[in-house]
Amino acid sequence: MPRKVHVQTTINGETAEFLCEPRQSVLEVLRDVLYLTGAKEGCNNGNCGACSVILDGRLVNSCLVLGAELEGKSLETIEGLAEPDQLHPIQDAFLENAALQCGICTPGFIVAAKALLDQNPNPTEHEIRYWLAGNLCRCTGYDKIVRAVQDAAKTMSSEVSA
Amino acid sequence: MRAFEYVSAKTVAEATSLLYEKGDQAKPLAGGTDLIVMVRENRRQLDRMVDIKALPETNVLSYSPDTGLSLGAAVPCHEIYADDAISAAYPGLIDAAKIIGGTAIQGRASVGGNLCNASPAADTIPPLIVLGAICVIAGPNGSTREVPVEQFCTGPGQTVLENGEFLVSFKIPPPPRNSSSFYLRFIPRNEMDIAVVGAGASVVLDDTKTSFVSARIGLAAVAPTPLLAEEAGGSLAGQEVSDDAINAAAEAAQAIARPISDMRGTAEQRTHLVGVLTRRALTGAIQRVKEA
Ligand SMILES: Cc1cc2nc3c(=O)[nH]c(=O)nc-3n(C[C@H](O)[C@H](O)[C@H](O)COP(=O)(O)OP(=O)(O)OC[C@H]3O[C@@H](n4cnc5c(N)ncnc54)[C@H](O)[C@@H]3O)c2cc1C
Ligand code: FES
Ligand code: FES
């Protein structure tokens, strides 16, 4: 069997080191090696977005990236959003808008929404819906999720201008 | 997933020898949005993945109106459509780059991977064909060769690549004056789906923008490989821009389609769609020339 690889990377701003098998995905490394279980496995083939993470500033499906590919990169996961005593505005907005039911899709949606707002602080509803088209939710019907992202955008831009 | 070895190649020469050593048990890894899924689902078994994303040669993205576009095989779609000059020069390629999967897929999926995966339905291949893209291929012992994109795929999942070879980049000629391009596909949903049929067109018009100097038409999902509809495009050269000329070209495109029936659509529906989409692709490209 091929040897495990030693990977040094940055996760949520902190240096991380781990050993993984070459075949293990970032999703498997996060959940099974590093015990960061926020990213979820829905489809394991790139269709559902439950495993969304931000790699070097870009939204990706962690089920379609190998752990070995993280060497020297920077990864943001759902665990990096909240402060110890304060939720991220997108997390607040999801709660306020009841934008979740079973919750399995929620970390993926929130990470995807963060990637959107990082590069487009004031998206239209159309832009939000297209950006989130790779994230599936079987419970909410999406409208509340879209409203939560719109609310979060408002909160975050007023925080910036305040 | 069955175990395999992962190596990130540091040079083109290293990549070709890592591939050559293992024959069909090694594959290049770009964005992984096809390859990782295929290996996970045991549709492909490998001993080695050779990551070609760290090479400077596969990451070039440089455009000049004089020399055209040099596009590294591993550049993800997201990076291509984020570039305004490239978007303005090659809108047909951008149409395709923006509809591959969703945002997270576009952050990884490369045009090179889309071509090398050689799906008959691959969205970027018709625009690459109509834009006259040339594939730059590296092989063992420092060899290189160039292949026009319409000759690259030889069957579903099959390409001209020989043992040890991989695609390094594309050369796309600069857009001629009064030209533009357009790509569209038919899918039952708005996003996140595979083309039932795809059609791309590029047109060059005269200075009055009322007749065609030349045109090219490319089709996806209507044959074992994406097709250049050579006669259909050629029929437009010298013709006045008119519904009749466009309809005739669309019929000529339908004539070369050899579609199958599968879960996405019947052969009859696909042949019908070739006509509709070819007309729309031509009309869209013409509209873009007129608006420019
Ligand atoms: C959810 C989802 C939605 C998708 N939607 C679409 C869609 O709408 N339209 C569409 O066309 N495709 C779609 N795809 C398929 C896929 O995303 C594209 O084909 C993508 O462009 C592949 O690029 P990649 O960089 O990820 O390739 P990889 O997966 O890395 O590679 C694909 C294949 O090409 C080979 N390869 C890669 N680079 C090279 C190279 N430089 N030289 C030689 N061989 C190479 C690999 O060995 C592999 O066999 C979708 C996939 C997913 C998971
Ligand atoms: S688990 Fe990765 S996209 Fe569904
Ligand atoms: S809340 Fe259940 S899948 Fe979205």
Coordinates of C-alpha atoms in Angstrom, one line a residue, chain B residues 175-280:
Chain B
P175 CA -10.3 36.9 -32.3
P176 CA -10.4 38.4 -35.8
R177 CA -12.0 41.8 -36.3
N178 CA -15.9 41.8 -36.3
S179 CA -16.0 38.3 -34.8
S180 CA -17.6 36.7 -31.7
S181 CA -18.6 33.4 -30.3
F182 CA -21.4 31.8 -28.4
Y183 CA -22.1 28.5 -26.6
L184 CA -25.4 27.1 -25.2
R185 CA -26.8 23.8 -24.2
F186 CA -30.1 22.3 -23.5
I187 CA -30.7 20.9 -20.0
P188 CA -34.0 20.2 -18.2
R189 CA -32.8 22.2 -15.2
N190 CA -31.4 25.7 -14.9
E191 CA -28.0 24.6 -13.6
M192 CA -26.0 21.6 -12.4
D193 CA -26.8 19.2 -15.2
I194 CA -25.2 17.6 -18.2
A195 CA -25.9 18.7 -21.7
V196 CA -28.6 16.9 -23.7
V197 CA -27.1 18.7 -26.7
G198 CA -24.6 21.6 -26.7
A199 CA -23.8 23.9 -29.6
G200 CA -21.1 26.5 -30.1
A201 CA -20.6 29.0 -32.9
S202 CA -18.0 31.5 -33.9
V203 CA -18.6 34.0 -36.7
V204 CA -16.6 36.6 -38.5
L205 CA -18.6 39.3 -40.2
D206 CA -17.6 41.9 -42.8
D207 CA -17.2 45.6 -41.9
T208 CA -20.8 46.4 -42.5
K209 CA -21.8 43.4 -40.3
T210 CA -24.3 42.2 -42.8
S211 CA -22.5 39.2 -44.3
F212 CA -20.4 36.3 -43.1
V213 CA -16.7 36.2 -43.8
S214 CA -16.5 32.8 -42.1
A215 CA -18.1 30.7 -39.4
R216 CA -17.5 27.6 -37.4
I217 CA -19.9 25.4 -35.6
G218 CA -19.2 22.8 -32.8
L219 CA -21.6 20.3 -31.3
A220 CA -21.6 18.2 -28.1
A221 CA -23.6 15.1 -27.1
V222 CA -24.6 14.1 -30.6
A223 CA -21.8 11.7 -31.4
P224 CA -19.1 9.6 -29.6
T225 CA -17.0 12.7 -29.6
P226 CA -17.7 16.4 -29.8
L227 CA -17.9 17.4 -33.5
L228 CA -16.7 20.2 -35.7
A229 CA -19.6 20.8 -38.2
E230 CA -17.3 21.8 -40.9
E231 CA -19.7 22.0 -43.8
A232 CA -22.4 23.7 -41.8
G233 CA -20.0 26.5 -40.8
G234 CA -18.4 26.6 -44.2
S235 CA -21.8 27.1 -45.9
L236 CA -22.0 30.5 -44.4
A237 CA -18.8 32.0 -45.8
G238 CA -19.7 34.9 -48.1
Q239 CA -23.4 34.7 -47.4
E240 CA -25.5 37.6 -46.3
V241 CA -26.6 37.3 -42.7
S242 CA -30.2 36.0 -43.0
D243 CA -32.6 33.5 -41.5
D244 CA -32.3 31.4 -44.7
A245 CA -28.5 31.1 -44.4
I246 CA -28.7 30.4 -40.7
N247 CA -31.5 27.7 -41.2
A248 CA -29.5 26.1 -43.9
A249 CA -26.4 25.9 -41.7
A250 CA -28.5 24.5 -38.9
E251 CA -29.8 21.8 -41.2
A252 CA -26.3 20.9 -42.3
A253 CA -25.3 20.6 -38.7
Q254 CA -28.3 18.2 -38.1
A255 CA -27.1 16.1 -41.0
I256 CA -23.8 15.2 -39.3
A257 CA -25.3 14.5 -35.8
R258 CA -25.3 10.8 -34.9
P259 CA -27.0 11.0 -31.5
I260 CA -28.0 8.0 -29.3
S261 CA -31.1 7.7 -27.1
D262 CA -30.4 7.6 -23.4
M263 CA -31.9 8.7 -20.1
R264 CA -31.3 12.4 -21.0
G265 CA -33.1 12.4 -24.4
T266 CA -34.0 10.4 -27.5
A267 CA -32.0 10.5 -30.7
E268 CA -35.0 12.3 -32.4
Q269 CA -35.1 15.0 -29.7
R270 CA -31.4 15.5 -29.9
T271 CA -31.4 15.9 -33.7
H272 CA -34.2 18.4 -33.3
L273 CA -32.2 20.2 -30.7
V274 CA -29.1 20.4 -32.9
G275 CA -31.2 22.6 -35.3
V276 CA -32.6 24.8 -32.6
L277 CA -29.3 25.3 -30.7
T278 CA -27.2 25.8 -33.8
R279 CA -29.6 28.6 -34.9
R280 CA -29.4 30.2 -31.4

